[in-house]
Amino acid sequence: AFISIFVISGQLPQLLLFVTRFGELTSSFALKLSFTDKLYQFLNFVQATLLAPKGHLVMIDGFPTYQLQEVTTFSIIGIILLIAVVVSFILNRKNNFAKFSFLWVIFSILLLLIIGWGTTENGLILYSLYFSFAYLTLYYLLLKKIFKNRKVFVAVTVILIIGVFVFNMKEVINIFNFAIKYY
């Protein structure tokens, strides 16, 4: 039945070229990176779900590019945020959206840390766009659980939003300055 569906739908060449296509797909796996290097990048990715990663000017063949700095150390902020996600899930384990978000976090761990998808590019910033909602949801639920008083919760949330905005604005300004100067 499986092969019949491929033949009827005209996708038999895709099935026959599976080995070649699989090689193309796995080209972004970090087959040559150690687990430690993937862990550095994953923790930096977790940090990037909330805080902008640092970038810098790099000249390639005489052309200016703005690239992420290479990740070569553990991100303490990433470790703290990952712990916060786990604590949030434990405290909110009966909440269905917390369950869904935590499953998405586990999927990010499997895909980015264990398999190493995308780690050859160093940074995983693109993947922070895919997975950040799950992390942000769990950060929010943790704050809501910790600060039961609504006024305190709102005040802490606003202070954290302003802090994240101020911290990230520096990198946004750097990117704009680069764009204005070179483009």
PDB file of C-alpha atoms in Angstrom:
ATOM      1  CA  ALA A   1       0.000   0.000   0.000  1.00  0.00           C
ATOM      2  CA  PHE A   2       2.856   2.365   0.881  1.00  0.00           C
ATOM      3  CA  ILE A   3       4.629   1.862  -2.472  1.00  0.00           C
ATOM      4  CA  SER A   4       1.297   2.026  -4.345  1.00  0.00           C
ATOM      5  CA  ILE A   5       0.602   5.467  -2.869  1.00  0.00           C
ATOM      6  CA  PHE A   6       4.064   6.621  -3.996  1.00  0.00           C
ATOM      7  CA  VAL A   7       3.489   5.274  -7.522  1.00  0.00           C
ATOM      8  CA  ILE A   8      -0.059   6.695  -7.840  1.00  0.00           C
ATOM      9  CA  SER A   9       0.986  10.107  -6.543  1.00  0.00           C
ATOM     10  CA  GLY A  10       3.966  10.242  -8.882  1.00  0.00           C
ATOM     11  CA  GLN A  11       6.505  10.326  -6.056  1.00  0.00           C
ATOM     12  CA  LEU A  12       8.351   7.093  -6.870  1.00  0.00           C
ATOM     13  CA  PRO A  13      11.520   9.033  -7.859  1.00  0.00           C
ATOM     14  CA  GLN A  14      11.520  10.585  -4.386  1.00  0.00           C
ATOM     15  CA  LEU A  15      11.435   7.136  -2.822  1.00  0.00           C
ATOM     16  CA  LEU A  16      14.182   5.850  -5.108  1.00  0.00           C
ATOM     17  CA  LEU A  17      16.356   8.884  -4.375  1.00  0.00           C
ATOM     18  CA  PHE A  18      15.783   8.605  -0.624  1.00  0.00           C
ATOM     19  CA  VAL A  19      19.402   7.778   0.159  1.00  0.00           C
ATOM     20  CA  THR A  20      20.649  10.841  -1.733  1.00  0.00           C
ATOM     21  CA  ARG A  21      17.981  13.072  -0.221  1.00  0.00           C
ATOM     22  CA  PHE A  22      18.707  11.720   3.252  1.00  0.00           C
ATOM     23  CA  GLY A  23      22.343  12.709   2.773  1.00  0.00           C
ATOM     24  CA  GLU A  24      21.254  16.242   1.816  1.00  0.00           C
ATOM     25  CA  LEU A  25      19.016  16.508   4.869  1.00  0.00           C
ATOM     26  CA  THR A  26      21.664  15.272   7.255  1.00  0.00           C
ATOM     27  CA  SER A  27      24.270  17.709   5.941  1.00  0.00           C
ATOM     28  CA  SER A  28      23.228  20.128   8.673  1.00  0.00           C
ATOM     29  CA  PHE A  29      23.794  17.544  11.417  1.00  0.00           C
ATOM     30  CA  ALA A  30      26.802  18.228  13.577  1.00  0.00           C
ATOM     31  CA  LEU A  31      28.467  14.922  12.850  1.00  0.00           C
ATOM     32  CA  LYS A  32      31.940  16.356  13.474  1.00  0.00           C
ATOM     33  CA  LEU A  33      31.092  18.385  16.578  1.00  0.00           C
ATOM     34  CA  SER A  34      31.559  17.003  20.048  1.00  0.00           C
ATOM     35  CA  PHE A  35      28.639  16.782  22.442  1.00  0.00           C
ATOM     36  CA  THR A  36      30.252  19.571  24.487  1.00  0.00           C
ATOM     37  CA  ASP A  37      30.258  21.906  21.458  1.00  0.00           C
ATOM     38  CA  LYS A  38      26.608  21.063  20.762  1.00  0.00           C
ATOM     39  CA  LEU A  39      25.822  21.713  24.443  1.00  0.00           C
ATOM     40  CA  TYR A  40      27.525  25.142  24.246  1.00  0.00           C
ATOM     41  CA  GLN A  41      25.380  26.019  21.251  1.00  0.00           C
ATOM     42  CA  PHE A  42      22.189  24.619  22.769  1.00  0.00           C
ATOM     43  CA  LEU A  43      22.588  26.606  25.985  1.00  0.00           C
ATOM     44  CA  ASN A  44      23.306  29.699  23.903  1.00  0.00           C
ATOM     45  CA  PHE A  45      20.133  28.924  21.926  1.00  0.00           C
ATOM     46  CA  VAL A  46      18.126  28.746  25.172  1.00  0.00           C
ATOM     47  CA  GLN A  47      19.540  32.145  26.145  1.00  0.00           C
ATOM     48  CA  ALA A  48      18.625  33.485  22.675  1.00  0.00           C
ATOM     49  CA  THR A  49      14.962  32.657  23.253  1.00  0.00           C
ATOM     50  CA  LEU A  50      14.981  35.687  25.552  1.00  0.00           C
ATOM     51  CA  LEU A  51      18.177  37.653  24.977  1.00  0.00           C
ATOM     52  CA  ALA A  52      19.738  38.646  21.656  1.00  0.00           C
ATOM     53  CA  PRO A  53      23.060  36.940  20.924  1.00  0.00           C
ATOM     54  CA  LYS A  54      26.102  39.109  20.297  1.00  0.00           C
ATOM     55  CA  GLY A  55      27.220  39.707  16.740  1.00  0.00           C
ATOM     56  CA  HIS A  56      30.184  41.352  15.068  1.00  0.00           C
ATOM     57  CA  LEU A  57      31.472  42.625  11.734  1.00  0.00           C
ATOM     58  CA  VAL A  58      33.304  40.077   9.601  1.00  0.00           C
ATOM     59  CA  MET A  59      34.841  40.836   6.210  1.00  0.00           C
ATOM     60  CA  ILE A  60      34.507  37.943   3.735  1.00  0.00           C
ATOM     61  CA  ASP A  61      36.286  38.448   0.399  1.00  0.00           C
ATOM     62  CA  GLY A  62      36.193  42.189   0.982  1.00  0.00           C
ATOM     63  CA  PHE A  63      32.454  42.266   1.717  1.00  0.00           C
ATOM     64  CA  PRO A  64      31.162  43.196   5.158  1.00  0.00           C
ATOM     65  CA  THR A  65      28.884  40.721   6.931  1.00  0.00           C
ATOM     66  CA  TYR A  66      27.342  40.794  10.382  1.00  0.00           C
ATOM     67  CA  GLN A  67      27.672  37.399  12.041  1.00  0.00           C
ATOM     68  CA  LEU A  68      27.060  35.806  15.396  1.00  0.00           C
ATOM     69  CA  GLN A  69      30.083  35.355  17.594  1.00  0.00           C
ATOM     70  CA  GLU A  70      31.284  31.779  17.797  1.00  0.00           C
ATOM     71  CA  VAL A  71      29.945  29.926  20.821  1.00  0.00           C
ATOM     72  CA  THR A  72      32.827  28.420  22.807  1.00  0.00           C
ATOM     73  CA  THR A  73      31.634  28.460  26.430  1.00  0.00           C
ATOM     74  CA  PHE A  74      28.685  27.459  28.576  1.00  0.00           C
ATOM     75  CA  SER A  75      25.949  30.047  28.880  1.00  0.00           C
ATOM     76  CA  ILE A  76      25.148  30.522  32.565  1.00  0.00           C
ATOM     77  CA  ILE A  77      21.979  32.397  31.583  1.00  0.00           C
ATOM     78  CA  GLY A  78      21.036  29.486  29.304  1.00  0.00           C
ATOM     79  CA  ILE A  79      21.496  27.026  32.180  1.00  0.00           C
ATOM     80  CA  ILE A  80      19.364  29.204  34.503  1.00  0.00           C
ATOM     81  CA  LEU A  81      16.630  29.550  31.869  1.00  0.00           C
ATOM     82  CA  LEU A  82      16.646  25.805  31.185  1.00  0.00           C
ATOM     83  CA  ILE A  83      16.282  25.122  34.915  1.00  0.00           C
ATOM     84  CA  ALA A  84      13.438  27.672  35.023  1.00  0.00           C
ATOM     85  CA  VAL A  85      11.682  25.805  32.201  1.00  0.00           C
ATOM     86  CA  VAL A  86      11.923  22.489  34.056  1.00  0.00           C
ATOM     87  CA  VAL A  87      10.761  24.036  37.345  1.00  0.00           C
ATOM     88  CA  SER A  88       7.891  25.744  35.533  1.00  0.00           C
ATOM     89  CA  PHE A  89       6.766  22.461  34.019  1.00  0.00           C
ATOM     90  CA  ILE A  90       6.914  20.706  37.391  1.00  0.00           C
ATOM     91  CA  LEU A  91       4.846  23.463  39.026  1.00  0.00           C
ATOM     92  CA  ASN A  92       2.366  23.611  36.112  1.00  0.00           C
ATOM     93  CA  ARG A  93       2.269  19.933  35.161  1.00  0.00           C
ATOM     94  CA  LYS A  94      -1.552  19.833  35.170  1.00  0.00           C
ATOM     95  CA  ASN A  95      -1.803  22.712  32.688  1.00  0.00           C
ATOM     96  CA  ASN A  96      -2.271  21.291  29.171  1.00  0.00           C
ATOM     97  CA  PHE A  97      -0.466  24.160  27.472  1.00  0.00           C
ATOM     98  CA  ALA A  98       2.470  23.677  29.871  1.00  0.00           C
ATOM     99  CA  LYS A  99       2.544  20.001  28.865  1.00  0.00           C
ATOM    100  CA  PHE A 100       2.485  20.903  25.183  1.00  0.00           C
ATOM    101  CA  SER A 101       5.188  23.549  25.645  1.00  0.00           C
ATOM    102  CA  PHE A 102       7.389  21.181  27.601  1.00  0.00           C
ATOM    103  CA  LEU A 103       7.037  18.528  24.884  1.00  0.00           C
ATOM    104  CA  TRP A 104       8.161  21.173  22.390  1.00  0.00           C
ATOM    105  CA  VAL A 105      11.152  21.939  24.656  1.00  0.00           C
ATOM    106  CA  ILE A 106      12.004  18.224  24.741  1.00  0.00           C
ATOM    107  CA  PHE A 107      11.732  18.136  20.949  1.00  0.00           C
ATOM    108  CA  SER A 108      14.179  21.067  20.763  1.00  0.00           C
ATOM    109  CA  ILE A 109      16.579  19.169  23.019  1.00  0.00           C
ATOM    110  CA  LEU A 110      16.370  16.060  20.847  1.00  0.00           C
ATOM    111  CA  LEU A 111      16.670  17.917  17.561  1.00  0.00           C
ATOM    112  CA  LEU A 112      19.283  20.537  18.448  1.00  0.00           C
ATOM    113  CA  LEU A 113      21.336  18.973  21.235  1.00  0.00           C
ATOM    114  CA  ILE A 114      21.171  15.220  20.702  1.00  0.00           C
ATOM    115  CA  ILE A 115      20.937  15.095  16.885  1.00  0.00           C
ATOM    116  CA  GLY A 116      22.762  18.393  16.418  1.00  0.00           C
ATOM    117  CA  TRP A 117      20.515  19.705  13.644  1.00  0.00           C
ATOM    118  CA  GLY A 118      21.750  23.113  12.528  1.00  0.00           C
ATOM    119  CA  THR A 119      24.753  23.250  14.843  1.00  0.00           C
ATOM    120  CA  THR A 120      27.176  23.259  11.925  1.00  0.00           C
ATOM    121  CA  GLU A 121      26.160  26.895  11.347  1.00  0.00           C
ATOM    122  CA  ASN A 122      27.047  27.805  14.961  1.00  0.00           C
ATOM    123  CA  GLY A 123      24.390  29.713  16.811  1.00  0.00           C
ATOM    124  CA  LEU A 124      20.995  28.134  16.253  1.00  0.00           C
ATOM    125  CA  ILE A 125      19.435  31.596  16.156  1.00  0.00           C
ATOM    126  CA  LEU A 126      16.929  30.549  13.484  1.00  0.00           C
ATOM    127  CA  TYR A 127      15.691  27.755  15.723  1.00  0.00           C
ATOM    128  CA  SER A 128      15.084  30.168  18.590  1.00  0.00           C
ATOM    129  CA  LEU A 129      12.287  31.551  16.402  1.00  0.00           C
ATOM    130  CA  TYR A 130      10.739  28.090  16.067  1.00  0.00           C
ATOM    131  CA  PHE A 131      10.949  27.083  19.712  1.00  0.00           C
ATOM    132  CA  SER A 132      10.866  30.330  21.687  1.00  0.00           C
ATOM    133  CA  PHE A 133       7.095  30.295  22.224  1.00  0.00           C
ATOM    134  CA  ALA A 134       7.402  27.115  24.309  1.00  0.00           C
ATOM    135  CA  TYR A 135      10.197  28.528  26.441  1.00  0.00           C
ATOM    136  CA  LEU A 136       8.476  31.916  26.837  1.00  0.00           C
ATOM    137  CA  THR A 137       5.211  30.234  27.800  1.00  0.00           C
ATOM    138  CA  LEU A 138       6.947  28.271  30.522  1.00  0.00           C
ATOM    139  CA  TYR A 139       8.798  31.387  31.786  1.00  0.00           C
ATOM    140  CA  TYR A 140       5.445  33.196  31.965  1.00  0.00           C
ATOM    141  CA  LEU A 141       3.722  30.312  33.763  1.00  0.00           C
ATOM    142  CA  LEU A 142       6.589  30.167  36.267  1.00  0.00           C
ATOM    143  CA  LEU A 143       6.253  33.869  37.050  1.00  0.00           C
ATOM    144  CA  LYS A 144       2.507  33.467  37.382  1.00  0.00           C
ATOM    145  CA  LYS A 145       2.974  30.568  39.802  1.00  0.00           C
ATOM    146  CA  ILE A 146       5.612  32.363  41.887  1.00  0.00           C
ATOM    147  CA  PHE A 147       3.831  35.728  42.104  1.00  0.00           C
ATOM    148  CA  LYS A 148       0.254  34.910  43.047  1.00  0.00           C
ATOM    149  CA  ASN A 149      -0.598  38.536  43.855  1.00  0.00           C
ATOM    150  CA  ARG A 150      -1.765  40.025  40.546  1.00  0.00           C
ATOM    151  CA  LYS A 151      -0.242  43.468  41.139  1.00  0.00           C
ATOM    152  CA  VAL A 152       3.142  42.010  42.049  1.00  0.00           C
ATOM    153  CA  PHE A 153       2.979  39.638  39.068  1.00  0.00           C
ATOM    154  CA  VAL A 154       2.200  42.487  36.668  1.00  0.00           C
ATOM    155  CA  ALA A 155       4.937  44.694  38.172  1.00  0.00           C
ATOM    156  CA  VAL A 156       7.584  41.944  37.949  1.00  0.00           C
ATOM    157  CA  THR A 157       6.510  41.043  34.414  1.00  0.00           C
ATOM    158  CA  VAL A 158       6.686  44.677  33.259  1.00  0.00           C
ATOM    159  CA  ILE A 159      10.124  45.122  34.875  1.00  0.00           C
ATOM    160  CA  LEU A 160      11.400  41.956  33.165  1.00  0.00           C
ATOM    161  CA  ILE A 161       9.963  43.015  29.792  1.00  0.00           C
ATOM    162  CA  ILE A 162      11.636  46.419  30.094  1.00  0.00           C
ATOM    163  CA  GLY A 163      14.905  44.739  31.132  1.00  0.00           C
ATOM    164  CA  VAL A 164      14.835  42.361  28.168  1.00  0.00           C
ATOM    165  CA  PHE A 165      13.948  45.251  25.840  1.00  0.00           C
ATOM    166  CA  VAL A 166      16.854  47.397  27.114  1.00  0.00           C
ATOM    167  CA  PHE A 167      19.305  44.483  26.949  1.00  0.00           C
ATOM    168  CA  ASN A 168      18.244  43.518  23.418  1.00  0.00           C
ATOM    169  CA  MET A 169      18.111  47.106  22.150  1.00  0.00           C
ATOM    170  CA  LYS A 170      21.910  47.341  22.243  1.00  0.00           C
ATOM    171  CA  GLU A 171      22.237  44.517  19.722  1.00  0.00           C
ATOM    172  CA  VAL A 172      19.414  45.917  17.558  1.00  0.00           C
ATOM    173  CA  ILE A 173      21.233  49.267  17.446  1.00  0.00           C
ATOM    174  CA  ASN A 174      24.475  47.478  16.474  1.00  0.00           C
ATOM    175  CA  ILE A 175      22.681  45.739  13.587  1.00  0.00           C
ATOM    176  CA  PHE A 176      21.094  49.007  12.413  1.00  0.00           C
ATOM    177  CA  ASN A 177      24.463  50.808  12.594  1.00  0.00           C
ATOM    178  CA  PHE A 178      26.010  48.043  10.513  1.00  0.00           C
ATOM    179  CA  ALA A 179      23.196  48.268   7.958  1.00  0.00           C
ATOM    180  CA  ILE A 180      23.420  52.062   7.731  1.00  0.00           C
ATOM    181  CA  LYS A 181      27.194  52.068   7.388  1.00  0.00           C
ATOM    182  CA  TYR A 182      27.540  49.255   4.816  1.00  0.00           C
ATOM    183  CA  TYR A 183      24.210  49.088   3.015  1.00  0.00           C
TER     184      TYR A 183
END
